[in-house]
Every structure is written in structure tokens, then in C-alpha cells.
Short mmCIF file of C-alpha atoms in Angstrom, two decimals:
data_model
loop_
_atom_site.label_atom_id
_atom_site.label_comp_id
_atom_site.label_asym_id
_atom_site.label_seq_id
_atom_site.Cartn_x
_atom_site.Cartn_y
_atom_site.Cartn_z
CA MET A 1 367.00 30.64 96.85
CA ASN A 2 363.36 30.47 95.48
CA ASP A 3 362.95 33.79 97.44
CA VAL A 4 366.21 34.89 95.10
CA VAL A 5 364.48 33.34 92.30
CA LEU A 6 361.60 35.29 92.23
CA ALA A 7 363.07 38.50 92.97
CA ALA A 8 365.50 37.93 90.08
CA VAL A 9 362.77 36.87 87.69
CA LEU A 10 360.49 39.51 88.37
CA GLY A 11 362.82 41.94 88.40
CA ALA A 12 363.71 41.16 85.53
CA LEU A 13 360.23 41.44 84.48
CA GLY A 14 360.25 44.44 85.92
CA GLY A 15 362.45 45.49 83.31
CA ILE A 16 361.72 44.19 80.41
CA VAL A 17 358.40 46.10 80.93
CA LEU A 18 360.29 49.35 81.83
CA THR A 19 362.71 49.38 78.41
CA VAL A 20 359.16 48.94 76.85
CA LEU A 21 357.78 52.07 78.58
CA LEU A 22 360.66 54.46 77.96
CA LEU A 23 360.78 53.82 73.86
CA LEU A 24 356.91 54.31 73.01
CA ALA A 25 357.85 57.47 75.62
CA ARG A 26 360.99 58.23 73.53
CA ARG A 27 358.76 57.55 70.38
CA LEU A 28 355.72 60.13 71.72
CA ALA A 29 358.51 62.78 71.74
CA ARG A 30 359.07 62.65 68.52
CA GLY A 31 355.71 63.47 67.63
CA SER A 32 352.42 62.65 66.34
CA ALA A 33 352.84 62.74 62.68
CA ASP A 34 354.71 58.93 63.14
CA LEU A 35 351.66 57.78 65.81
CA GLY A 36 349.05 55.83 63.87
CA SER A 37 345.53 56.17 65.38
CA ASP A 38 343.84 58.03 66.78
CA ALA A 39 343.21 54.92 69.08
CA GLU A 40 347.10 54.46 68.93
CA ARG A 41 348.11 57.63 70.40
CA ALA A 42 345.40 57.35 72.83
CA ALA A 43 347.19 54.57 74.11
CA LEU A 44 350.90 55.40 74.00
CA GLN A 45 349.90 58.49 76.15
CA ALA A 46 348.11 55.92 78.83
CA LEU A 47 351.89 53.41 78.54
CA HIS A 48 353.40 57.34 79.12
CA GLN A 49 351.15 58.64 82.17
CA ALA A 50 351.99 54.23 83.70
CA SER A 51 355.60 54.50 83.59
CA LEU A 52 355.49 58.38 84.89
CA ALA A 53 353.94 56.61 88.48
CA ALA A 54 354.86 53.84 88.65
CA PRO A 55 358.21 54.70 90.22
CA HIS A 56 356.38 57.39 93.00
CA LEU A 57 354.15 53.80 94.14
CA ARG A 58 356.79 51.85 94.69
CA ALA A 59 357.41 52.65 98.39
CA GLY A 60 353.96 51.60 99.41
CA LEU A 61 350.58 53.82 99.31
CA ALA A 62 352.18 56.30 102.11
CA GLY A 63 355.14 57.29 101.00
CA PRO A 64 355.97 61.00 100.95
CA ASP A 65 356.07 60.75 96.59
CA VAL A 66 353.03 59.21 96.59
CA VAL A 67 350.76 62.64 95.06
CA LYS A 68 352.48 62.82 92.00
CA ALA A 69 351.52 59.45 91.48
CA ALA A 70 347.79 60.81 91.49
CA ARG A 71 348.69 63.76 89.73
CA HIS A 72 349.62 61.49 86.36
CA LEU A 73 346.40 59.13 87.22
CA ARG A 74 344.38 62.11 87.11
CA VAL A 75 345.64 62.75 84.09
CA LEU A 76 345.48 58.73 82.33
CA LEU A 77 341.83 58.32 84.25
CA GLY A 78 340.50 61.93 82.67
CA SER A 79 338.92 62.92 85.37
CA ALA A 80 338.36 65.59 87.69
CA ALA A 81 340.17 64.90 90.38
CA VAL A 82 341.75 61.82 91.93
CA ALA A 83 342.57 60.34 94.88
CA ILE A 84 344.98 57.74 96.50
CA VAL A 85 343.81 56.84 99.77
CA GLY A 86 346.15 54.57 101.60
CA ASP A 87 344.91 51.61 104.68
CA ASP A 88 346.00 53.86 107.67
CA ASP A 89 343.97 57.01 105.43
CA ALA A 90 347.20 58.12 104.35
CA VAL A 91 345.63 60.41 101.15
CA SER A 92 347.75 62.01 98.57
CA PHE A 93 344.59 63.95 95.79
CA ASP A 94 345.66 65.88 93.28
CA GLY A 95 342.17 68.04 91.81
CA PRO A 96 339.99 70.90 93.40
CA SER A 97 339.29 69.70 96.59
CA ASP A 98 336.58 71.94 97.40
CA GLY A 99 335.52 69.14 100.41
CA LEU A 100 336.21 65.47 98.20
CA GLU A 101 339.62 64.21 100.53
CA ALA A 102 337.31 64.07 103.33
CA ALA A 103 334.69 63.16 100.40
CA ALA A 104 337.22 60.36 98.70
CA MET A 105 338.29 59.47 102.81
CA ARG A 106 334.58 58.24 103.24
CA ILE A 107 334.45 56.65 100.07
CA ALA A 108 337.74 54.52 100.29
CA GLY A 109 336.62 53.63 103.72
CA GLN A 110 332.86 52.33 101.94
CA VAL A 111 335.53 49.92 99.30
CA ARG A 112 337.76 48.19 102.20
CA ALA A 113 335.01 47.85 104.38
CA SER A 114 332.94 45.73 100.66
CA GLY A 115 336.57 44.67 99.26
CA ARG A 116 334.85 46.19 95.20
CA ARG A 117 334.64 49.12 93.61
CA GLN A 118 331.84 51.90 94.81
CA VAL A 119 330.09 53.68 92.77
CA PHE A 120 328.72 56.99 94.42
CA ARG A 121 326.33 58.98 91.77
CA SER A 122 324.92 62.90 92.81
CA PRO A 123 322.78 63.11 94.91
CA GLY A 124 321.09 65.67 94.08
CA GLY A 125 320.72 64.31 89.99
CA ARG A 126 322.81 66.82 88.39
CA SER A 127 324.51 66.47 85.10
CA ASP A 128 327.34 69.57 86.26
CA ASP A 129 327.68 67.84 90.00
CA LEU A 130 330.66 66.05 90.54
CA GLU A 131 330.46 61.98 91.57
CA GLY A 132 333.14 59.41 92.22
CA VAL A 133 334.01 55.26 91.45
CA GLY A 134 336.28 53.70 94.03
CA ALA A 135 338.15 50.71 93.78
CA PRO A 136 340.14 48.75 95.99
CA ILE A 137 343.63 48.32 95.59
CA VAL A 138 343.97 43.84 96.50
CA VAL A 139 348.03 42.98 97.67
CA ASP A 140 348.32 39.59 99.38
CA GLY A 141 344.53 39.06 99.41
CA GLN A 142 344.50 41.50 101.31
CA VAL A 143 342.87 45.44 100.53
CA VAL A 144 345.79 48.36 101.31
CA GLY A 145 343.63 51.07 99.76
CA ALA A 146 342.09 52.12 97.00
CA VAL A 147 342.04 54.14 94.12
CA VAL A 148 338.99 56.89 94.22
CA ALA A 149 337.98 59.32 90.96
CA PHE A 150 335.51 61.47 89.99
CA ALA A 151 334.00 63.29 87.22
CA SER A 152 330.32 64.54 86.09
CA PRO A 153 329.22 61.83 85.73
CA VAL A 154 330.80 59.00 86.25
CA GLY A 155 330.29 56.52 83.23
CA ALA A 156 330.87 53.14 83.32
CA ALA A 157 334.07 53.48 81.52
CA LEU A 158 335.76 55.47 84.17
CA VAL A 159 334.39 52.46 86.39
CA ARG A 160 336.31 49.88 84.52
CA ALA A 161 339.61 51.95 84.12
CA ALA A 162 339.23 53.12 87.62
CA GLN A 163 339.54 49.26 88.61
CA GLU A 164 342.60 48.77 86.46
CA VAL A 165 344.09 51.24 87.46
CA ALA A 166 343.55 49.97 91.39
CA ASP A 167 345.19 46.89 90.36
CA TRP A 168 347.89 48.16 88.41
CA CYS A 169 348.25 50.96 91.20
CA ALA A 170 347.99 47.17 93.09
CA ALA A 171 351.50 45.56 91.07
CA GLN A 172 353.16 48.08 91.75
CA VAL A 173 353.06 48.08 95.71
CA GLU A 174 354.04 44.48 95.61
CA LEU A 175 357.18 45.27 93.48
CA GLY A 176 357.94 47.91 95.24
CA SER A 177 357.58 45.27 98.09
CA LEU A 178 360.13 42.46 96.28
CA ASP A 179 362.66 45.07 95.93
CA ALA A 180 362.63 45.57 99.11
CA SER A 181 363.28 42.08 100.00
CA ARG A 182 365.87 41.06 98.07
CA THR A 183 367.75 44.17 99.62
CA GLN A 184 367.19 42.49 102.42
CA LEU A 185 368.01 39.56 101.35
CA ALA A 186 371.47 41.33 100.17
CA GLU A 187 371.92 42.62 103.64
CA ALA A 188 371.32 38.88 104.64
CA GLU A 189 373.90 37.48 102.46
CA LEU A 190 376.74 40.23 103.71
CA ARG A 191 375.63 38.87 106.92
CA SER A 192 376.52 35.04 105.77
CA LEU A 193 379.49 36.40 104.96
CA ARG A 194 380.97 38.20 108.03
CA ALA A 195 380.27 35.87 109.79
CA GLN A 196 382.22 33.01 107.82
CA ILE A 197 385.41 35.39 107.91
CA SER A 198 384.91 35.70 111.86
CA PRO A 199 385.44 32.24 113.53
CA HIS A 200 388.21 30.97 110.98
CA PHE A 201 389.96 33.87 110.37
CA ILE A 202 390.59 35.40 113.56
CA TYR A 203 391.59 32.65 115.72
CA ASN A 204 394.47 31.75 112.95
CA ALA A 205 395.11 35.43 113.23
CA LEU A 206 395.86 35.63 116.96
CA THR A 207 397.54 32.49 116.98
CA ALA A 208 400.24 33.57 114.49
CA ILE A 209 400.71 37.24 115.56
CA ALA A 210 400.97 35.51 119.61
CA SER A 211 403.64 33.56 118.29
CA PHE A 212 405.95 36.74 117.29
CA ILE A 213 405.06 38.96 120.50
CA HIS A 214 408.25 37.14 122.05
CA THR A 215 410.36 35.70 119.29
CA ASP A 216 409.99 39.44 117.66
CA PRO A 217 407.90 42.40 119.19
CA MET A 218 407.94 44.29 116.06
CA ARG A 219 406.51 41.53 114.16
CA ALA A 220 403.96 41.30 116.48
CA ARG A 221 403.10 44.83 116.73
CA ASP A 222 402.72 45.24 113.14
CA LEU A 223 400.39 41.74 113.09
CA VAL A 224 398.28 43.25 115.38
CA LEU A 225 397.57 46.46 113.34
CA GLU A 226 397.37 45.37 110.21
CA PHE A 227 394.69 43.07 111.98
CA ALA A 228 392.34 45.81 113.64
CA ASP A 229 392.49 47.11 109.69
CA PHE A 230 391.41 43.90 108.83
CA THR A 231 388.43 43.53 111.26
CA ARG A 232 387.19 47.28 110.90
CA TYR A 233 387.29 46.74 107.54
CA SER A 234 385.40 43.61 107.41
CA PHE A 235 382.90 44.39 110.31
CA ARG A 236 381.60 48.13 108.56
CA ARG A 237 378.39 48.67 108.93
CA GLN A 238 377.86 51.81 106.23
CA GLY A 239 377.08 50.94 102.51
CA GLU A 240 376.75 47.58 100.95
CA PHE A 241 379.39 48.95 98.01
CA THR A 242 383.31 49.88 97.89
CA THR A 243 386.28 50.71 95.29
CA LEU A 244 388.75 48.49 94.16
CA ALA A 245 391.16 50.02 96.35
CA GLU A 246 389.41 50.06 99.85
CA GLU A 247 389.08 46.72 99.13
CA LEU A 248 392.84 45.81 97.69
CA GLY A 249 393.87 47.58 100.84
CA SER A 250 391.71 44.73 102.97
CA ILE A 251 393.35 41.85 101.28
CA HIS A 252 396.83 43.18 101.91
CA SER A 253 396.28 43.37 105.66
CA PHE A 254 394.05 39.90 105.12
CA LEU A 255 397.70 38.19 103.17
CA GLU A 256 400.30 39.82 105.51
CA LEU A 257 398.25 37.66 108.38
CA GLU A 258 398.11 34.57 106.69
CA ARG A 259 402.64 35.42 105.44
CA ALA A 260 402.85 35.25 109.44
CA ARG A 261 401.76 31.74 109.46
CA PHE A 262 401.97 29.83 105.99
CA GLY A 263 405.99 32.40 105.77
CA GLU A 264 407.53 31.35 102.44
CA ARG A 265 405.08 28.41 101.60
CA LEU A 266 402.62 31.30 100.60
CA ARG A 267 403.56 33.28 97.90
CA VAL A 268 401.26 36.43 96.15
CA THR A 269 401.32 38.09 92.23
CA LEU A 270 399.68 41.38 92.56
CA GLN A 271 399.20 43.02 88.63
CA ILE A 272 396.84 46.02 89.17
CA ALA A 273 395.73 48.49 86.18
CA PRO A 274 395.64 51.68 88.07
CA GLU A 275 392.65 52.53 85.74
CA THR A 276 390.37 49.76 88.03
CA LEU A 277 390.95 51.14 90.77
CA ALA A 278 388.19 53.62 91.35
CA THR A 279 385.66 51.08 90.02
CA VAL A 280 382.70 50.32 92.29
CA ILE A 281 382.61 46.93 93.37
CA PRO A 282 380.14 45.10 96.05
CA PHE A 283 381.08 45.28 99.55
CA LEU A 284 383.80 41.46 100.17
CA SER A 285 383.05 40.68 96.70
CA VAL A 286 386.91 39.89 96.33
CA GLN A 287 388.74 39.31 99.80
CA PRO A 288 385.83 36.03 100.47
CA LEU A 289 387.64 34.87 97.13
CA VAL A 290 391.42 35.32 98.09
CA GLU A 291 390.14 34.07 101.61
CA ASN A 292 389.05 30.89 99.90
CA ALA A 293 391.76 30.77 97.54
CA VAL A 294 394.73 30.30 100.61
CA ARG A 295 391.71 28.40 102.45
CA HIS A 296 390.70 25.76 99.90
CA GLY A 297 394.10 25.91 97.50
CA ILE A 298 397.14 26.78 99.48
CA GLU A 299 396.77 25.61 103.31
CA PRO A 300 395.54 22.05 101.53
CA GLY A 301 398.71 22.02 99.88
CA GLU A 302 402.55 20.14 101.51
CA GLY A 303 404.04 22.93 100.01
CA GLY A 304 402.22 25.84 99.79
CA GLY A 305 401.56 28.04 96.58
CA GLU A 306 401.17 30.83 94.86
CA ILE A 307 397.70 33.59 94.39
CA ARG A 308 398.03 36.15 91.56
CA ILE A 309 395.20 38.53 91.78
CA VAL A 310 394.59 40.06 88.72
CA SER A 311 392.66 43.76 87.74
CA ARG A 312 392.16 45.33 84.26
CA ASP A 313 390.05 47.39 81.96
CA ASP A 314 388.14 45.41 79.61
CA GLY A 315 385.81 48.17 78.11
CA THR A 316 382.65 49.04 79.94
CA HIS A 317 383.68 46.32 83.14
CA THR A 318 386.58 46.29 85.06
CA GLU A 319 387.68 42.23 85.40
CA LEU A 320 389.00 40.92 88.31
CA THR A 321 390.87 37.16 88.81
CA VAL A 322 391.86 35.49 92.21
CA GLU A 323 394.48 32.41 90.70
CA ASP A 324 395.99 29.58 92.45
CA ASP A 325 397.77 26.94 92.04
CA GLY A 326 397.05 24.98 94.93
CA VAL A 327 395.37 21.90 94.86
CA GLY A 328 391.91 22.65 92.51
CA MET A 329 388.47 21.66 92.94
CA ASP A 330 386.59 18.95 91.18
CA PRO A 331 384.58 21.06 89.29
CA ASP A 332 381.26 18.32 89.49
CA GLY A 333 381.12 18.86 93.58
CA LEU A 334 381.67 22.53 93.05
CA ARG A 335 379.17 22.97 90.84
CA ALA A 336 376.71 21.10 93.60
CA THR A 337 378.29 22.93 96.74
CA LEU A 338 377.83 26.03 94.77
CA THR A 339 373.78 24.94 94.15
CA ALA A 340 373.79 23.79 97.80
CA ALA A 341 371.71 25.56 100.93
CA ASP A 342 374.59 24.87 103.32
CA ASP A 343 376.85 22.91 103.83
CA GLY A 344 379.49 25.41 104.69
CA LEU A 345 382.17 24.87 102.30
CA HIS A 346 383.08 27.63 100.07
CA VAL A 347 380.25 29.89 101.67
CA GLY A 348 382.60 32.87 100.13
CA LEU A 349 381.66 31.75 96.57
CA ARG A 350 378.60 31.38 96.61
CA ASN A 351 377.33 33.98 98.02
CA VAL A 352 379.69 36.31 96.39
CA ASP A 353 378.46 34.53 93.55
CA THR A 354 374.48 35.31 94.47
CA ARG A 355 374.70 39.24 95.46
CA LEU A 356 376.74 39.49 91.69
CA ARG A 357 373.52 37.82 89.75
CA GLN A 358 370.80 40.02 92.30
CA LEU A 359 372.39 43.39 91.29
CA TYR A 360 373.92 42.39 87.54
CA GLY A 361 371.68 39.76 85.79
CA PRO A 362 372.31 35.68 85.63
CA ASP A 363 375.56 36.17 83.56
CA GLY A 364 377.39 38.99 86.45
CA GLY A 365 378.31 35.85 88.34
CA LEU A 366 381.71 34.06 88.78
CA VAL A 367 382.88 32.51 86.49
CA VAL A 368 385.20 29.31 88.42
CA GLU A 369 387.87 27.14 86.27
CA THR A 370 389.34 24.45 88.24
CA ASN A 371 390.36 20.60 88.47
CA THR A 372 391.33 17.96 90.96
CA GLY A 373 395.21 19.00 91.10
CA ALA A 374 394.83 21.57 88.37
CA GLY A 375 394.29 25.11 91.35
CA THR A 376 391.36 27.25 90.84
CA LEU A 377 390.63 30.38 88.99
CA VAL A 378 387.44 32.69 89.43
CA ARG A 379 386.62 35.08 87.81
CA MET A 380 384.67 38.28 88.01
CA ARG A 381 383.53 41.18 85.85
CA VAL A 382 381.94 44.64 87.17
CA PRO A 383 380.52 47.70 85.28
CA LYS A 384 382.38 51.08 85.18
CA SER A 385 379.64 53.20 85.47
CA GLN A 386 377.21 52.43 88.13
CA PRO A 387 376.27 55.50 89.51
CA GLN A 388 373.63 54.02 91.45
CA HIS A 389 375.94 52.28 93.61
CA ASP A 390 377.85 55.35 94.95
CA PRO A 391 380.04 54.35 98.37
CA ASP A 392 379.66 57.99 99.40
CA ASN A 393 376.10 57.71 99.29
CA ASP A 394 375.59 54.39 100.07
#
């Protein structure tokens, strides 16, 4: 959970910084009349160039777009040429070359060896000869690359600026690594959900199917097809997102298999607004809520119960609720369970809540209303517009 919290905090900080940069860039685009002094305009120009360079560094110093970052950093530094050299000697260069790429690699090698910034003066001492300054990019205490700038001559201001830019590049690489870690964590949570579905549900479903083989072969055949549809969806490999319509199809198969076990003891009501069916949702985010309602709400009670699944258009969001009138849960006990590292109970709820908060922020998690003997209602709200989470391109 510490990794989740750290990733969420740093992600939020990164979002705040990006927002500030975008606001400043927008102000810059309106013209220079209201930007204040020359120093203020220069600062805004620097922030603007940094905001343009940042996305191209998130994939690491060997990423395909690092050369675009070098272009913006050259403007930022006001130098004749800039090179970003990774620890694998990948060189992203911007500016007139004239053999400077090879010089950049030599400078980067010496910077890596010393772990400190290095200044390389013109051997001829002429003021019109290009000179170089290299500064280390340090991530987790290790030099992973260098920023090399060329100018004629290299002044004290450029030496300091090169080090600041190298430190800023290191921060972008670290943020990119955290984004990758957060993605890996989300995938691990999804694998955990799949593992949780497997042992409990599959055994019960196959037992229910077997019970109809001799008494009602056609019903057994239909249940086998439902089981195939459910497992095909649950264990698919592509994408972390789906549509509400596709998830509801899997839920239908799940509930048909559960009805084979419970008979009339399990009643289901669906109230789905048609305009919400195309909503993009995290894969396996609603189905675990339904399974939780059956397993912890309806199954423990002697008389069975009803599950209500509702979706409605809430303007900018789609609101989904899964409610049961079963045995309910103690609110304090549920709260402790949801924050526990791994207690084997309500793992579906906990994983869904964690994934929603990772995707939509600290206020984007599940809302659970329950009490002992009073049933349980679980609510989630998903933004209707999520172009970055297109399930077809995920």
C-alpha cells in the first residue's frame, strides 16, 4: 500500500505542476503586454520550454522522443547545441553537428566517470570557438546520463543552468519510472482479481453444471456456454478497460451460473440507462462487486435475497450501484478489511477501490453503505469522457 500511496501523491504533484505550467503557457500565448517585466517574461518562456520538453523524457533517456526534448532544452539554455546522452551512449542531439556529437559523447563519458559537471574550454583559446559543459543526470544516486551544452564561450550562467537542467531531467525520468510502476501495480491488482475469481467461483459453477447433466441436459448445455463466455471475458489478456455493456454481458453469465445454484433464492433486478452502456470502465470493476454481493450478502442468509444493479447518467459521470438486501456487514469491520494488506476477505472490493483511486484520484474510490442485517450498497462513479482509456486502443 505504501507504493500505491507514494505513486498517487507523486502523480498528484505532477498534475499540479503540469497545470501550473499550462496556465502559464496560456498566459504567454495571449501576448507579452500583460506579462510584466523582462525578467518575468524570461521566466515564463523558460517554464514554457520546460513544459514542452517534459513529456519526451518520461520514457527514459533512450526513448524515441528524447531528441524533441533536446530541441526545447537548447532553446531554454540559449546554447548553440545540446545533447542528452544516456548511460547506454544513446545520444539525442539538437543543433549544428560539425563533429559535436562525438565531442558530446566524450564529455558525457568524463562526466559519468567523475559524477560531477565538467567544463571544456576551447583548446585554441579563441573566443569564437565552441566550448562545452556537461552535467550529470543522477537518479537514485546513480549517474544515468548527462546533459551537454555547447556555446561560445561557456559562461558561469550556462554552467549553473546546465546543472539545473540536468537535475530537472532526472526528476522527469523518475516520474516516468513511477508512472511505469503504477501501471505495473494496476496490472498486478488485476491479476489478483482474476486469481480470486478462479478457485471459489469456478468450483461452484462446475458443480452446478454437473447437477443438471442427467436431469436437464439442455440446461446443462446452456450453463456450459455461459461458463465459457464468463471465463473468456474474465481471463482475456487485452486491455485494462472495457465498456459497461461488455462488463454487463459477463455479469449476466455470472448470475445465470449462480441462479443454477441458488434457484429462486437469488433474485436480480437491473435498471440500466441506455446512454451509459458505452461508458468506458476499468476491466473487472463491476463484476467483483456483484460477486461480493452474492458471496457475502446473499449466500450467508437462509432465505436468499435480491441484487439490484443500477446505472444512471449523472452529467459528467456514470454512476453505478450494486445493492443487496442480504446480511450486511459491520461498517468498522468493513473499513478495517478494506485497508488490510491481505486478509482474504472482500479482496474484490479492496482491489477495485484501489484501482479506481489510482485512476481517478483519492475521491474516485468506492462508496459503501452497509450495516449488520441491513444489506449493502456499493457505489462507483466513472467519468463519461476518458479518451486516454479507449478500450479499442488499450
